[in-house]
Amino acid sequence: AQRVTQPEKLLSVFKGAPVELKCNYSYSGSPELFWYVQYSRQRLQLLLRHISRESIKGFTADLNKGETSFHLKKPFAQEEDSAMYYCALKNNDMRFGAGTRLTVKP
Amino acid sequence: GAVVSQHPSRVICKSGTSVKIECRSLDFQATTMFWYRQFPKQSLMLMATSNEGSKATYEQGVEKDKFLINHASLTLSTLTVTSAHPEDSSFYICSASPISGDRDTQYFGPGTRLTVL
């Protein structure tokens, strides 16, 4: 069964500090993984996906099949990065992790 | 960019009544739309996959007779919560993927907050 685990419900860092939001998955096939972000009072939106190997708003995420992880990283966090982040795995549908609330303090 | 709308954004109803929530893709067509439910401080839970022109596929534990889904066109899916009860109070979110173009991306609606008194 496909499953996405985000072990941290809350994560707090200071502005300028590096941040890593953890995501682990279990899936028997080749996964398609995504990170979604939800800013306060806004809709859920796609942040990035592993297929495109892109960097959005300074965030990157590398798929590690050996560790079955897809951690989201940013070297220098900004206050505007404060939001709820969801890791998701796509098969025929989308399975979401529980989400991590990131707070970047000034 | 692709936009998905939901209507209403917020609804309060009495126990026992039925509530219909609309999900529309405004500038693209989608053969498949998804309905999610989010309880406070919990993750999005997929309820069902709505397929245009055919029956919806429900996740295990989701009552299909209680949560009626109709995918009337390539731009509209509706979720009807029948005989709503307080435990159905939740945040309902739909998403859709374009038929053409960026098919791998799901675009989410803003959500509908249902409160059943």
Coordinates of N, CA and C in Angstrom, one line a residue:
Chain A
A1 N 0.8 -1.2 0.0 CA 0.0 0.0 0.0 C 0.9 1.2 0.0
Q2 N 0.4 2.3 -0.7 CA 1.2 3.5 -0.7 C 0.9 4.3 0.5
R3 N 1.9 4.9 1.1 CA 1.8 5.6 2.3 C 2.9 6.8 2.3
V4 N 2.5 7.9 2.8 CA 3.4 9.0 2.9 C 3.5 9.4 4.4
T5 N 4.7 9.6 4.9 CA 4.9 9.9 6.3 C 5.6 11.2 6.4
Q6 N 5.1 12.1 7.1 CA 5.8 13.3 7.5 C 5.9 13.3 9.0
P7 N 7.1 13.0 9.5 CA 7.2 12.8 11.0 C 7.1 14.0 11.9
E8 N 7.3 15.2 11.3 CA 7.2 16.4 12.1 C 5.9 17.1 11.8
K9 N 5.1 17.3 12.9 CA 3.9 18.1 12.7 C 4.2 19.6 12.7
L10 N 5.2 20.0 13.5 CA 5.6 21.4 13.7 C 7.1 21.5 13.5
L11 N 7.5 22.6 12.8 CA 8.9 22.8 12.7 C 9.1 24.3 12.7
S12 N 10.0 24.7 13.6 CA 10.3 26.2 13.8 C 11.7 26.5 13.6
V13 N 12.0 27.4 12.7 CA 13.4 27.8 12.5 C 13.5 29.4 12.5
F14 N 14.7 29.9 12.7 CA 14.9 31.3 12.6 C 15.2 31.7 11.1
K15 N 14.8 32.9 10.8 CA 15.1 33.5 9.5 C 16.6 33.3 9.1
G16 N 16.8 32.8 7.9 CA 18.2 32.7 7.5 C 18.8 31.3 7.8
A17 N 18.1 30.6 8.6 CA 18.6 29.2 9.0 C 18.2 28.2 7.9
P18 N 18.9 27.1 7.8 CA 18.5 26.1 6.8 C 17.3 25.4 7.4
V19 N 16.5 24.9 6.5 CA 15.3 24.1 6.9 C 15.2 22.9 6.0
E20 N 14.7 21.8 6.7 CA 14.5 20.5 6.0 C 13.2 19.9 6.5
L21 N 12.3 19.7 5.6 CA 11.0 19.1 6.0 C 11.1 17.6 5.5
K22 N 10.9 16.7 6.4 CA 11.1 15.3 6.1 C 9.8 14.7 5.5
C23 N 10.1 13.8 4.6 CA 9.0 13.0 4.0 C 9.5 11.6 3.6
N24 N 8.9 10.6 4.1 CA 9.2 9.3 3.7 C 8.0 8.6 3.1
Y25 N 8.2 7.7 2.2 CA 7.1 7.1 1.5 C 7.3 5.6 1.5
S26 N 6.2 4.9 1.3 CA 6.3 3.4 1.0 C 5.4 3.2 -0.3
Y27 N 6.0 2.6 -1.2 CA 5.3 2.4 -2.5 C 6.1 1.4 -3.3
S28 N 5.4 0.4 -3.9 CA 6.1 -0.7 -4.5 C 6.6 -0.4 -5.9
G29 N 6.0 0.6 -6.5 CA 6.4 0.9 -7.9 C 7.4 2.1 -7.9
S30 N 7.4 2.8 -9.1 CA 8.2 4.0 -9.2 C 7.4 5.2 -8.8
P31 N 7.7 5.9 -7.8 CA 6.8 6.9 -7.2 C 6.9 8.2 -8.0
E32 N 5.8 8.9 -8.0 CA 5.8 10.3 -8.4 C 5.5 11.1 -7.2
L33 N 6.4 11.9 -6.8 CA 6.3 12.6 -5.5 C 6.2 14.1 -5.7
F34 N 5.5 14.7 -4.8 CA 5.2 16.2 -4.9 C 5.3 16.8 -3.5
W35 N 5.6 18.1 -3.5 CA 5.4 18.9 -2.3 C 4.4 20.0 -2.6
Y36 N 3.4 20.1 -1.7 CA 2.3 21.1 -1.9 C 2.5 22.0 -0.7
V37 N 2.1 23.3 -0.9 CA 2.2 24.3 0.2 C 0.9 25.0 0.3
Q38 N 0.5 25.3 1.6 CA -0.7 26.0 1.8 C -0.3 27.2 2.8
Y39 N -0.3 28.4 2.2 CA -0.1 29.6 3.0 C -1.4 29.9 3.7
S40 N -1.2 30.7 4.8 CA -2.4 31.1 5.6 C -3.5 31.6 4.8
R41 N -4.7 31.0 4.9 CA -5.9 31.5 4.2 C -5.8 31.4 2.7
Q42 N -5.0 30.6 2.2 CA -4.9 30.4 0.8 C -5.1 28.9 0.4
R43 N -5.3 28.7 -0.8 CA -5.6 27.3 -1.2 C -4.3 26.5 -1.3
L44 N -4.4 25.2 -1.3 CA -3.3 24.3 -1.5 C -2.7 24.5 -2.9
Q45 N -1.4 24.6 -3.0 CA -0.8 24.8 -4.4 C 0.5 24.0 -4.5
L46 N 0.7 23.6 -5.7 CA 1.9 22.8 -6.0 C 3.2 23.6 -5.7
L47 N 4.1 23.0 -5.0 CA 5.4 23.7 -4.8 C 6.4 23.2 -5.8
L48 N 6.6 21.9 -5.7 CA 7.5 21.3 -6.7 C 7.3 19.7 -6.8
R49 N 7.8 19.2 -7.8 CA 7.7 17.7 -8.0 C 9.0 17.1 -8.4
H50 N 9.2 15.9 -8.1 CA 10.6 15.3 -8.3 C 10.9 15.1 -9.7
I51 N 9.9 15.0 -10.6 CA 10.2 14.7 -12.0 C 10.9 15.9 -12.6
S52 N 10.5 17.1 -12.3 CA 11.0 18.3 -12.9 C 12.4 18.7 -12.4
R53 N 12.7 18.2 -11.2 CA 14.0 18.5 -10.5 C 14.3 20.0 -10.5
E54 N 13.2 20.7 -10.2 CA 13.4 22.2 -10.2 C 13.5 22.7 -8.8
S55 N 13.9 24.0 -8.8 CA 13.9 24.7 -7.5 C 12.9 25.8 -7.6
I56 N 12.0 25.8 -6.6 CA 11.0 26.8 -6.5 C 11.1 27.6 -5.2
K57 N 11.2 28.9 -5.3 CA 11.3 29.7 -4.1 C 12.4 29.3 -3.2
G58 N 13.5 28.8 -3.9 CA 14.7 28.4 -3.1 C 14.6 27.0 -2.5
F59 N 13.4 26.3 -2.7 CA 13.3 25.0 -2.2 C 13.7 23.9 -3.2
T60 N 14.3 22.9 -2.7 CA 14.6 21.7 -3.6 C 14.2 20.4 -2.8
A61 N 14.0 19.4 -3.6 CA 13.7 18.1 -2.9 C 14.3 17.0 -3.8
D62 N 15.1 16.2 -3.2 CA 15.7 15.1 -4.0 C 15.0 13.7 -3.6
L63 N 14.7 13.0 -4.6 CA 14.1 11.7 -4.4 C 15.3 10.7 -4.1
N64 N 15.2 10.1 -2.9 CA 16.2 9.1 -2.5 C 15.5 7.7 -2.4
K65 N 15.6 6.9 -3.5 CA 14.9 5.7 -3.5 C 15.5 4.7 -2.5
G66 N 16.7 4.8 -2.2 CA 17.3 3.9 -1.2 C 16.7 4.1 0.2
E67 N 16.5 5.3 0.5 CA 16.0 5.7 1.8 C 14.5 5.9 1.7
T68 N 13.9 5.8 0.6 CA 12.5 6.1 0.3 C 12.1 7.4 1.0
S69 N 12.9 8.4 0.6 CA 12.6 9.8 1.2 C 12.5 10.8 0.1
F70 N 11.9 11.9 0.4 CA 11.8 13.0 -0.5 C 11.7 14.3 0.3
H71 N 12.8 14.5 1.0 CA 12.8 15.7 1.9 C 12.9 17.0 1.2
L72 N 12.2 18.0 1.8 CA 12.2 19.3 1.2 C 13.2 20.2 1.9
K73 N 14.0 20.9 1.2 CA 15.1 21.7 1.8 C 15.2 23.1 1.3
K74 N 15.7 23.9 2.1 CA 15.9 25.3 1.7 C 17.1 25.8 2.6
P75 N 18.1 26.3 1.9 CA 19.3 26.7 2.7 C 19.1 27.9 3.6
F76 N 18.3 28.8 3.2 CA 18.1 30.0 4.1 C 16.6 30.3 4.1
A77 N 16.0 30.0 5.2 CA 14.5 30.2 5.3 C 14.2 31.7 5.5
Q78 N 13.0 32.0 4.9 CA 12.5 33.3 5.0 C 11.1 33.3 5.7
E79 N 10.8 34.5 6.3 CA 9.5 34.5 7.1 C 8.3 34.1 6.2
E80 N 8.4 34.5 5.0 CA 7.2 34.2 4.1 C 7.1 32.7 3.7
D81 N 8.1 32.0 4.2 CA 8.0 30.5 3.9 C 7.1 29.8 5.0
S82 N 6.7 30.6 6.0 CA 5.9 30.0 7.0 C 4.6 29.6 6.4
A83 N 4.3 28.3 6.5 CA 3.1 27.7 5.8 C 3.0 26.3 6.3
M84 N 1.9 25.6 5.7 CA 1.7 24.2 5.9 C 2.2 23.5 4.7
Y85 N 3.1 22.5 4.9 CA 3.7 21.8 3.7 C 3.2 20.3 3.7
Y86 N 2.8 19.9 2.6 CA 2.3 18.5 2.4 C 3.1 17.8 1.4
C87 N 3.6 16.6 1.8 CA 4.3 15.7 0.8 C 3.2 14.8 0.2
A88 N 3.3 14.5 -1.0 CA 2.2 13.7 -1.7 C 2.8 12.7 -2.6
L89 N 2.2 11.6 -2.7 CA 2.6 10.5 -3.7 C 1.5 10.2 -4.6
K90 N 1.8 10.2 -5.9 CA 0.8 10.0 -6.9 C 0.9 8.6 -7.5
N91 N -0.2 7.9 -7.5 CA -0.4 6.6 -8.2 C -1.5 6.9 -9.2
N92 N -2.6 6.3 -9.0 CA -3.8 6.8 -9.8 C -4.5 7.9 -9.1
D93 N -4.2 8.0 -7.8 CA -4.7 9.2 -7.1 C -3.6 9.8 -6.3
M94 N -3.9 10.7 -5.4 CA -2.8 11.4 -4.7 C -3.0 11.1 -3.2
R95 N -1.9 10.6 -2.6 CA -1.9 10.4 -1.1 C -1.1 11.4 -0.5
F96 N -1.6 12.0 0.6 CA -0.9 13.1 1.2 C -0.4 12.7 2.6
G97 N 0.7 13.2 3.0 CA 1.2 13.1 4.3 C 0.4 14.0 5.2
A98 N 0.7 13.9 6.5 CA -0.1 14.6 7.5 C 0.2 16.1 7.5
G99 N 1.3 16.4 6.9 CA 1.6 17.9 6.8 C 2.6 18.3 7.9
T100 N 3.4 19.3 7.6 CA 4.3 19.9 8.6 C 4.0 21.4 8.6
R101 N 3.8 21.9 9.7 CA 3.6 23.4 9.8 C 5.0 24.0 10.1
L102 N 5.4 24.8 9.1 CA 6.7 25.5 9.2 C 6.5 26.9 9.7
T103 N 7.2 27.3 10.7 CA 7.2 28.6 11.2 C 8.6 29.2 11.1
V104 N 8.8 30.3 10.4 CA 10.1 30.9 10.3 C 10.0 32.2 11.2
K105 N 10.8 32.2 12.2 CA 10.8 33.3 13.2 C 11.8 34.4 12.8
P106 N 11.4 35.7 13.0 CA 12.4 36.7 12.6 C 13.6 36.8 13.4
Chain B
G1 N -2.9 30.7 -15.3 CA -2.8 29.4 -14.7 C -4.2 28.8 -14.6
A2 N -4.2 27.5 -14.4 CA -5.4 26.7 -14.2 C -6.1 27.1 -12.9
V3 N -7.4 27.3 -12.9 CA -8.1 27.7 -11.8 C -9.3 26.7 -11.5
V4 N -9.4 26.4 -10.3 CA -10.5 25.5 -9.9 C -11.3 26.3 -8.8
S5 N -12.6 26.4 -9.0 CA -13.4 27.1 -8.0 C -14.4 26.1 -7.3
Q6 N -14.8 26.5 -6.1 CA -15.7 25.7 -5.4 C -16.8 26.6 -4.9
H7 N -18.0 26.1 -4.9 CA -19.1 26.9 -4.4 C -20.1 26.0 -3.6
P8 N -20.5 26.4 -2.4 CA -20.2 27.6 -1.7 C -18.8 27.5 -1.0
S9 N -18.3 28.5 -0.5 CA -17.1 28.5 0.2 C -17.3 28.1 1.7
R10 N -18.6 28.4 2.1 CA -18.9 28.1 3.5 C -20.4 27.8 3.6
V11 N -20.8 26.8 4.3 CA -22.2 26.5 4.4 C -22.5 26.0 5.8
I12 N -23.6 26.4 6.4 CA -24.0 26.0 7.7 C -25.4 25.4 7.4
C13 N -25.6 24.2 7.9 CA -27.0 23.6 7.7 C -27.4 22.8 8.9
K14 N -28.7 22.5 8.9 CA -29.2 21.8 10.1 C -29.0 20.3 9.8
S15 N -29.0 19.6 10.9 CA -28.8 18.1 10.8 C -30.0 17.5 10.0
G16 N -29.7 16.6 9.1 CA -30.7 16.0 8.4 C -30.9 16.5 7.0
T17 N -30.4 17.7 6.7 CA -30.5 18.3 5.4 C -29.4 17.8 4.5
S18 N -29.6 18.1 3.2 CA -28.5 17.7 2.2 C -27.9 19.0 1.7
V19 N -26.6 18.9 1.4 CA -25.8 20.0 1.0 C -25.1 19.6 -0.3
K20 N -25.1 20.5 -1.3 CA -24.4 20.2 -2.5 C -23.2 21.2 -2.7
I21 N -22.1 20.6 -3.0 CA -20.9 21.4 -3.2 C -20.4 21.3 -4.6
E22 N -20.2 22.4 -5.3 CA -19.8 22.4 -6.7 C -18.3 22.6 -6.8
C23 N -17.7 21.9 -7.8 CA -16.3 22.0 -8.1 C -16.2 22.3 -9.6
R24 N -15.6 23.4 -10.0 CA -15.5 23.7 -11.4 C -14.1 24.0 -11.8
S25 N -13.7 23.5 -12.9 CA -12.4 23.9 -13.5 C -12.8 25.1 -14.5
L26 N -12.2 26.2 -14.3 CA -12.6 27.4 -15.0 C -12.0 27.6 -16.4
D27 N -10.8 27.1 -16.5 CA -10.2 27.4 -17.8 C -9.5 26.2 -18.4
F28 N -9.9 25.0 -18.0 CA -9.4 23.8 -18.5 C -10.5 22.7 -18.3
Q29 N -10.3 21.6 -19.1 CA -11.2 20.5 -19.0 C -10.5 19.3 -18.2
A30 N -11.3 18.6 -17.4 CA -10.8 17.6 -16.6 C -11.7 16.4 -16.6
T31 N -11.2 15.2 -17.1 CA -12.1 14.0 -17.0 C -12.1 13.5 -15.6
T32 N -11.1 13.8 -14.8 CA -11.1 13.3 -13.5 C -10.9 14.4 -12.5
M33 N -11.8 14.4 -11.4 CA -11.6 15.3 -10.3 C -11.6 14.5 -9.1
F34 N -11.0 15.1 -8.0 CA -10.9 14.4 -6.8 C -11.5 15.2 -5.7
W35 N -12.1 14.4 -4.7 CA -12.7 15.1 -3.6 C -12.0 14.6 -2.3
Y36 N -11.6 15.6 -1.5 CA -10.8 15.4 -0.3 C -11.6 16.0 0.9
R37 N -11.2 15.5 2.0 CA -11.8 15.9 3.3 C -10.7 16.2 4.2
Q38 N -10.8 17.3 5.0 CA -9.8 17.6 5.9 C -10.4 18.0 7.3
F39 N -10.1 17.1 8.2 CA -10.5 17.4 9.6 C -9.5 18.4 10.2
P40 N -9.9 19.1 11.3 CA -9.0 20.0 11.9 C -7.7 19.4 12.3
K41 N -6.6 20.0 12.0 CA -5.2 19.5 12.3 C -4.9 18.2 11.8
Q42 N -5.6 17.7 10.8 CA -5.3 16.5 10.1 C -5.0 16.7 8.6
S43 N -4.5 15.6 8.0 CA -4.2 15.8 6.6 C -5.4 15.6 5.7
L44 N -5.1 15.9 4.5 CA -6.2 15.7 3.4 C -6.4 14.2 3.3
M45 N -7.6 13.8 3.3 CA -8.0 12.4 3.1 C -8.8 12.3 1.8
L46 N -8.3 11.5 0.9 CA -9.1 11.3 -0.4 C -10.4 10.6 -0.1
M47 N -11.5 11.2 -0.6 CA -12.8 10.5 -0.4 C -13.1 9.7 -1.6
A48 N -13.0 10.3 -2.8 CA -13.4 9.7 -4.0 C -12.8 10.3 -5.2
T49 N -12.8 9.6 -6.3 CA -12.4 10.0 -7.6 C -13.6 10.1 -8.5
S50 N -13.8 11.3 -9.0 CA -14.9 11.6 -9.8 C -14.6 11.5 -11.3
N51 N -15.3 10.7 -12.0 CA -15.0 10.4 -13.4 C -16.1 10.9 -14.3
E52 N -15.8 11.8 -15.2 CA -16.8 12.3 -16.1 C -17.4 11.2 -16.9
G53 N -18.7 11.1 -16.9 CA -19.5 10.2 -17.6 C -19.6 8.8 -17.0
S54 N -19.0 8.6 -15.9 CA -19.1 7.3 -15.2 C -19.2 7.4 -13.7
K55 N -19.4 6.3 -13.0 CA -19.5 6.4 -11.6 C -18.2 6.7 -10.9
A56 N -18.4 7.4 -9.8 CA -17.2 7.8 -9.0 C -16.6 6.5 -8.3
T57 N -15.4 6.6 -8.0 CA -14.7 5.6 -7.3 C -14.4 6.0 -5.9
Y58 N -15.0 5.3 -4.9 CA -14.9 5.7 -3.5 C -13.8 5.0 -2.8
E59 N -13.2 5.7 -1.9 CA -12.2 5.1 -1.0 C -12.8 4.3 0.1
Q60 N -12.1 3.3 0.6 CA -12.6 2.5 1.6 C -13.1 3.3 2.8
G61 N -14.2 2.9 3.3 CA -14.7 3.6 4.4 C -15.6 4.8 4.1
V62 N -15.6 5.2 2.9 CA -16.5 6.4 2.5 C -17.8 5.9 2.0
E63 N -18.9 6.3 2.5 CA -20.2 5.8 2.2 C -20.7 6.5 0.9
K64 N -20.8 5.7 -0.2 CA -21.2 6.3 -1.5 C -22.6 6.8 -1.5
D65 N -23.5 6.3 -0.6 CA -24.9 6.7 -0.6 C -25.0 8.0 0.2
K66 N -24.0 8.3 1.0 CA -24.0 9.5 1.8 C -23.4 10.6 1.1
F67 N -22.3 10.3 0.4 CA -21.6 11.3 -0.4 C -21.7 11.1 -1.9
L68 N -22.8 11.7 -2.4 CA -23.1 11.5 -3.8 C -22.2 12.4 -4.7
I69 N -21.6 11.8 -5.7 CA -20.8 12.5 -6.6 C -21.3 12.4 -8.0
N70 N -21.4 13.5 -8.6 CA -21.9 13.6 -10.0 C -20.9 14.4 -10.8
H71 N -20.4 13.8 -11.9 CA -19.4 14.5 -12.7 C -20.1 14.8 -14.0
A72 N -20.9 15.9 -14.1 CA -21.8 16.1 -15.1 C -21.1 16.5 -16.5
S73 N -20.0 17.2 -16.4 CA -19.3 17.6 -17.6 C -17.8 17.6 -17.3
L74 N -17.1 18.0 -18.3 CA -15.6 18.1 -18.2 C -15.1 19.2 -17.4
T75 N -16.1 20.0 -16.9 CA -15.6 21.2 -16.0 C -16.4 21.2 -14.7
L76 N -17.2 20.3 -14.4 CA -18.0 20.3 -13.2 C -18.2 19.0 -12.6
S77 N -17.9 19.0 -11.3 CA -18.2 17.8 -10.4 C -18.9 18.3 -9.2
T78 N -19.9 17.6 -8.7 CA -20.6 18.0 -7.5 C -20.6 16.9 -6.5
L79 N -20.5 17.3 -5.2 CA -20.5 16.4 -4.1 C -21.7 16.8 -3.3
T80 N -22.6 15.9 -3.1 CA -23.8 16.1 -2.2 C -23.7 15.3 -1.0
V81 N -23.7 16.0 0.1 CA -23.7 15.3 1.4 C -25.1 15.1 1.8
T82 N -25.6 13.9 1.8 CA -27.0 13.7 2.1 C -27.2 13.4 3.6
S83 N -28.4 13.9 4.0 CA -28.8 13.8 5.4 C -27.5 14.1 6.4
A84 N -27.1 15.3 6.2 CA -25.9 15.6 6.9 C -26.0 15.6 8.5
H85 N -25.0 15.2 9.1 CA -25.0 15.1 10.6 C -23.7 15.9 11.1
P86 N -23.7 16.3 12.4 CA -22.6 17.1 12.9 C -21.2 16.5 12.6
E87 N -21.2 15.2 12.6 CA -19.8 14.5 12.3 C -19.4 14.7 10.9
D88 N -20.3 15.2 10.0 CA -19.9 15.5 8.6 C -19.3 16.9 8.5
S89 N -19.3 17.6 9.6 CA -18.7 18.9 9.6 C -17.2 18.8 9.3
S90 N -16.8 19.5 8.3 CA -15.4 19.3 7.8 C -15.1 20.3 6.7
F91 N -13.9 20.3 6.3 CA -13.4 21.1 5.1 C -13.3 20.2 3.9
Y92 N -14.1 20.5 2.9 CA -14.1 19.6 1.7 C -13.3 20.4 0.6
I93 N -12.4 19.7 0.0 CA -11.6 20.3 -1.1 C -11.6 19.4 -2.3
C94 N -11.8 20.0 -3.5 CA -11.7 19.3 -4.7 C -10.4 19.6 -5.5
S95 N -10.0 18.8 -6.4 CA -8.9 19.1 -7.2 C -9.2 18.5 -8.6
A96 N -8.5 19.0 -9.6 CA -8.7 18.5 -11.0 C -7.3 18.6 -11.7
S97 N -7.2 17.6 -12.6 CA -6.0 17.6 -13.5 C -6.4 17.9 -14.9
P98 N -5.7 18.7 -15.6 CA -6.1 19.0 -17.0 C -6.0 17.8 -17.9
I99 N -6.9 17.7 -18.9 CA -6.9 16.7 -19.9 C -5.6 16.8 -20.7
S100 N -5.3 18.0 -21.1 CA -4.2 18.3 -21.9 C -3.2 19.2 -21.2
G101 N -2.0 19.2 -21.7 CA -1.0 20.0 -21.0 C -0.4 19.4 -19.8
D102 N -0.4 20.1 -18.7 CA 0.2 19.6 -17.5 C -0.7 18.6 -16.7
R103 N -0.7 17.4 -17.2 CA -1.7 16.4 -16.7 C -1.3 15.9 -15.3
D104 N 0.0 16.1 -15.0 CA 0.5 15.5 -13.7 C 0.2 16.4 -12.5
T105 N -0.2 17.6 -12.8 CA -0.5 18.6 -11.7 C -1.9 18.6 -11.4
Q106 N -2.2 18.5 -10.1 CA -3.5 18.7 -9.6 C -3.7 20.2 -9.2
Y107 N -4.8 20.8 -9.6 CA -5.1 22.1 -9.2 C -6.3 22.0 -8.2
F108 N -6.1 22.7 -7.1 CA -7.0 22.6 -6.0 C -8.0 23.8 -5.9
G109 N -9.2 23.4 -5.5 CA -10.2 24.5 -5.2 C -9.9 25.1 -3.9
P110 N -10.5 26.2 -3.5 CA -10.2 26.8 -2.3 C -10.9 26.1 -1.1
G111 N -11.7 25.1 -1.3 CA -12.3 24.4 -0.2 C -13.7 24.9 0.2
T112 N -14.5 24.1 0.8 CA -15.8 24.4 1.3 C -15.9 24.0 2.8
R113 N -16.1 24.9 3.6 CA -16.3 24.5 5.0 C -17.7 24.3 5.3
L114 N -18.0 23.0 5.7 CA -19.3 22.6 6.0 C -19.5 22.5 7.6
T115 N -20.5 23.2 8.1 CA -20.8 23.1 9.5 C -22.3 22.6 9.6
V116 N -22.4 21.4 10.3 CA -23.7 20.9 10.4 C -24.1 21.0 11.9
L117 N -25.2 21.7 12.1 CA -25.7 22.0 13.5 C -26.5 20.9 14.1

